[in-house]
Coordinates of C-alpha atoms in Angstrom, one line a residue:
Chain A
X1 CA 0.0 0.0 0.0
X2 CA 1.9 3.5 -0.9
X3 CA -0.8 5.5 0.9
X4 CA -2.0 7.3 -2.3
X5 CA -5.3 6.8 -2.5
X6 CA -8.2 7.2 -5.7
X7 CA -11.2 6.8 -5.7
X8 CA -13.7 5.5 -7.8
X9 CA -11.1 2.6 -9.2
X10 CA -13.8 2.1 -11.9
X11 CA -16.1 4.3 -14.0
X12 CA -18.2 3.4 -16.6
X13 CA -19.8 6.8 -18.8
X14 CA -20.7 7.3 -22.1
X15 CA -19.2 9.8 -24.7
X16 CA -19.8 13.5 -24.0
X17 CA -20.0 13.0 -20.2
X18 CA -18.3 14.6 -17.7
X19 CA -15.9 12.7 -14.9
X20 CA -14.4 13.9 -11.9
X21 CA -11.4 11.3 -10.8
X22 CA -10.3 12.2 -7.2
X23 CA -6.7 11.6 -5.0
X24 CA -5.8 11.5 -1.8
X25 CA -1.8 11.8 -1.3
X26 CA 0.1 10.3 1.1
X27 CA -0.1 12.2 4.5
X28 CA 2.7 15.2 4.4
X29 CA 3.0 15.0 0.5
X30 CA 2.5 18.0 -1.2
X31 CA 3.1 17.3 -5.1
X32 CA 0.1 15.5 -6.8
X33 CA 1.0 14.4 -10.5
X34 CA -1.4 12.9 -12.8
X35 CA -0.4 10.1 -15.5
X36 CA -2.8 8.4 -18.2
X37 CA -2.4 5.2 -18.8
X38 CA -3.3 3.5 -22.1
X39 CA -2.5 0.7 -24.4
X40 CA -1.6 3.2 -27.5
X41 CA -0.2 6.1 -25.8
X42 CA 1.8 4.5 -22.7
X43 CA 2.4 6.1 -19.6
X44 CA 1.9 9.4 -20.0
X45 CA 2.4 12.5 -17.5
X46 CA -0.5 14.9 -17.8
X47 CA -0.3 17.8 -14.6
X48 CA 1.3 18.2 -11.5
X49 CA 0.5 20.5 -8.3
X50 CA 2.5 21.7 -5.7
X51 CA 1.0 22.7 -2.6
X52 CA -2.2 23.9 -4.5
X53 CA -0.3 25.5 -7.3
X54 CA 0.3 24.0 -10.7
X55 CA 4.1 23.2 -10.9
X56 CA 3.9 21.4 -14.3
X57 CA 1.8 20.3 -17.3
X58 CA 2.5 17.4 -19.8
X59 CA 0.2 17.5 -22.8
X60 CA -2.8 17.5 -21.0
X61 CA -6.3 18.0 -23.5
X62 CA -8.2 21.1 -23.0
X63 CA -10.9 19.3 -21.8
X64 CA -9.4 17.5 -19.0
X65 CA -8.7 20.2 -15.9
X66 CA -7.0 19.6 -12.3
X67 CA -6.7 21.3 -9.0
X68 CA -5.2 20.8 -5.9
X69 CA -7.4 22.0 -2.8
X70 CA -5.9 23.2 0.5
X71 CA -6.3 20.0 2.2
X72 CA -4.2 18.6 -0.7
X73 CA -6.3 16.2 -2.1
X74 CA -6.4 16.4 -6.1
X75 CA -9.1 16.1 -8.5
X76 CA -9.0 15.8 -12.5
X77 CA -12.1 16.8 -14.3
X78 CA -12.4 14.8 -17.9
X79 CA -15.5 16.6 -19.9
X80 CA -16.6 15.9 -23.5
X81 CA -15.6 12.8 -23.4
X82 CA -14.5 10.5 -26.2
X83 CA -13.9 6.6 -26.6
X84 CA -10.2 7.3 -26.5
X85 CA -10.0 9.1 -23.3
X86 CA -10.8 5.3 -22.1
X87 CA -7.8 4.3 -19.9
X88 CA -6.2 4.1 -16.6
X89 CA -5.6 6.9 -15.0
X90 CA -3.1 7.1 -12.0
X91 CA -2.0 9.8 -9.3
X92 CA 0.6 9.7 -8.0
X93 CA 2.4 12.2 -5.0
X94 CA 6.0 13.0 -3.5
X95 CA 7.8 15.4 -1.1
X96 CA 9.3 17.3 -3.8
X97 CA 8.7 19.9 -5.8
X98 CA 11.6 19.6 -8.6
X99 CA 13.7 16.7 -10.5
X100 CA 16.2 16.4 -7.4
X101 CA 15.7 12.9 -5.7
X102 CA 11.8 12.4 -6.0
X103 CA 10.3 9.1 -5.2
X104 CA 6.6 9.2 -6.7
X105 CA 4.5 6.9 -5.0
X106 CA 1.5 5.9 -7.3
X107 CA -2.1 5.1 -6.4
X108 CA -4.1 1.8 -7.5
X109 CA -5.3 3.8 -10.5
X110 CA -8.8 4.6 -11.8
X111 CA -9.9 2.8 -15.2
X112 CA -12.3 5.0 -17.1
X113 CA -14.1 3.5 -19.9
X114 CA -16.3 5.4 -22.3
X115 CA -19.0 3.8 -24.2
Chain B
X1 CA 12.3 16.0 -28.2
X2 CA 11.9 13.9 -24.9
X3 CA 11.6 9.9 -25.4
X4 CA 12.2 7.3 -23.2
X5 CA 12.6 4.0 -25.4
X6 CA 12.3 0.8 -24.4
X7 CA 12.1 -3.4 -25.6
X8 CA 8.3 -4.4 -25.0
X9 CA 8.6 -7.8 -24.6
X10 CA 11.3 -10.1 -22.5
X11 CA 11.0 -14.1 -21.7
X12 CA 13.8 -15.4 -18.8
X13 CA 13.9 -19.1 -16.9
X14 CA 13.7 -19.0 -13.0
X15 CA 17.2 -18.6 -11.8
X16 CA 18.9 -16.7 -14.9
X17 CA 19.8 -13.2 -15.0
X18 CA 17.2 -10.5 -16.6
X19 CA 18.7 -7.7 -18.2
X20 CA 16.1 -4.8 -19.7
X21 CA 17.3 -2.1 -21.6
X22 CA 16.6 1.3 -22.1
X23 CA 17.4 4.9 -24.1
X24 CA 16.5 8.3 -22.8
X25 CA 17.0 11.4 -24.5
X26 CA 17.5 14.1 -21.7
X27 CA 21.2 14.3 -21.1
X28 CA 20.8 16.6 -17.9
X29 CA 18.2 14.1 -16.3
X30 CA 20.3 13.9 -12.9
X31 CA 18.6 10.9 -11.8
X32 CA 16.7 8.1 -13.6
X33 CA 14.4 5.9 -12.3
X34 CA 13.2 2.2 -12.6
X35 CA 9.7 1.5 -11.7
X36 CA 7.8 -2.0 -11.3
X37 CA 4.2 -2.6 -11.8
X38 CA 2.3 -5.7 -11.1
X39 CA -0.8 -6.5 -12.4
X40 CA -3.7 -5.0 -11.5
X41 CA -1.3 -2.3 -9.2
X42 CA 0.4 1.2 -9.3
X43 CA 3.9 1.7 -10.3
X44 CA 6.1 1.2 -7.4
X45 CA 9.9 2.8 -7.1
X46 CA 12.8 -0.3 -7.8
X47 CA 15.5 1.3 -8.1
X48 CA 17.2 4.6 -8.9
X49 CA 20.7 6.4 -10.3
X50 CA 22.0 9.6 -10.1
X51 CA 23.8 11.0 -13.2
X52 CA 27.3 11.0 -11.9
X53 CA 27.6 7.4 -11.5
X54 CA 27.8 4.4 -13.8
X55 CA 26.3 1.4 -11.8
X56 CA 24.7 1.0 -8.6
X57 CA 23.9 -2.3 -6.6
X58 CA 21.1 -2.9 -4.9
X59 CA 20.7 -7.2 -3.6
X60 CA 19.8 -8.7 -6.9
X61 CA 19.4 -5.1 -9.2
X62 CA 22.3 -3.8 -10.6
X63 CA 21.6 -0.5 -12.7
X64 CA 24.4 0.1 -15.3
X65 CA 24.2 4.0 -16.7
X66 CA 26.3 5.2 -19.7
X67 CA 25.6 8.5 -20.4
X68 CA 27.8 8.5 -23.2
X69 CA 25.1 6.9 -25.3
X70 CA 22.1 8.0 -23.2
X71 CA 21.2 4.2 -22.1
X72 CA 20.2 2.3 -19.0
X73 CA 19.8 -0.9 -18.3
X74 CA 18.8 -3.2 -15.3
X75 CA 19.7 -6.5 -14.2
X76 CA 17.9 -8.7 -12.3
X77 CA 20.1 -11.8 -11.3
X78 CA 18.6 -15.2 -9.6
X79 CA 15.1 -13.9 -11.5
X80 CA 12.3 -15.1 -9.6
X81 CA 8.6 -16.2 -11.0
X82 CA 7.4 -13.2 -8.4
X83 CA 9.5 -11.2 -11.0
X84 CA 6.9 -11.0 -13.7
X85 CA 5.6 -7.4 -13.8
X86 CA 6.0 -4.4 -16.6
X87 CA 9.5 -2.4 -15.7
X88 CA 9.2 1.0 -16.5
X89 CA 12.3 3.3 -16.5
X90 CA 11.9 6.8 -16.4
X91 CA 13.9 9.7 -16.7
X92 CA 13.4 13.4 -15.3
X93 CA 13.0 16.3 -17.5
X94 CA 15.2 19.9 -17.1
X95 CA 12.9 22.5 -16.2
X96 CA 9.7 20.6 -15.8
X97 CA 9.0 20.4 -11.8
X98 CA 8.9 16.6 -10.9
X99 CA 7.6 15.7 -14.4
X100 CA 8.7 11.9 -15.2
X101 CA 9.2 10.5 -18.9
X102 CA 8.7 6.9 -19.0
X103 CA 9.3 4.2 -21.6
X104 CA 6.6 2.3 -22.9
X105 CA 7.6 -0.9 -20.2
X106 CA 9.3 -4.2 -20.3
X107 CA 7.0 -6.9 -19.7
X108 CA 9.4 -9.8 -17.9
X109 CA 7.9 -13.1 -18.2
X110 CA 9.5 -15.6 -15.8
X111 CA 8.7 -19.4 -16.7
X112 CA 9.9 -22.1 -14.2

């Protein structure tokens, strides 16, 4: 167990809908990153926070949008959503704010599949 | 352009040595990362190097860096069927907060 937790670890919507996929980062963590996970694509980093500001953005769609609140628990928003925003999306938190040593510790993951 | 490149696939016996390979593209990544991911899990952190050395040993991993030609391999020696997981290395961008670049993942198959 890392101690990230995500919540709902399924989600089942059709195309055009709106999602809201939610993190909990381990206790004293205060970077949140966001990766998408899918077959075609890989491992892909998509936003990161840092104590409720945004620190870094990968290539994140316009329709997908992130925040960090002051109790440091994350959410990603996905809206308009299309068959190929189906995969598994992961968050993932750490101490630091930069590229010096930074240990992410990942969540379980939530898999998102539109219909 | 940033690309982390890596073989997909890689097929051992219980008890021989794994070795997974990988290419980065960032030459001022100061450290580089190996993840694991089981099935069904997160990624969790294996291993790690910082830029300025060449290998590091940790029990069975050894993580051999050349920065000469931007690749990174790790070995895995007495592999073990609990083993068997998608290794992901990752490097870490100049400029880009705690943004990680991973390869696409090495799934290691262990057969007994």
């Amino acid at each position: 167990d890392s101690g990230v937790t995500q919540t709902p670890k399924h989600l089942i919507t059709a195309t055009g809908q709106r999602v809201t996929l939610r993190c909990s980062p381990r206790s004293g963590d205060l970077s949140v990153y966001w990766y998408q996970q899918s077959l075609d694509q890989g491992l892909q980093f998509l936003i990161q926070y840092y104590n409720g500001e945004e620190r870094a953005k990968g290539n994140i769609l316009e329709r997908f949008s992130a925040q960090q609140f002051p109790d440091l628990h994350s959410e990603l928003n996905l809206s308009s959503l299309e068959l190929g925003d189906s995969a598994l999306y992961f968050c993932a938190s750490s101490s630091r704010r930069d590229r010096e040593y930074n240990e992410q510790f990942f969540g379980p993951g939530t898999r998102l599949t539109v219909l | 352009g940033e690309d982390v490149e890596q073989s997909l696939f890689l097929s051992v016996r219980e008890g021989d040595s794994s070795v997974i390979n990988c290419t980065y593209t960032d030459s001022s990544s100061t450290y580089l990362y190996w993840y694991k991911q089981e099935p069904g899990a997160g990624l969790q952190l294996l291993t790690y190097i910082f830029s300025n050395m060449d290998m590091k040993q940790d029990q069975r991993l050894t993580v051999l860096l050349n920065k000469k030609d931007k690749h990174l391999s790790l070995r895995i020696a007495d592999t073990q069927t609990g083993d068997s997981a998608i290794y992901f290395c990752a490097e870490s961008p100049y400029n880009q907060g705690g943004k990680l670049i991973f390869g696409q993942g090495t799934e290691l198959s262990v057969k007994p």
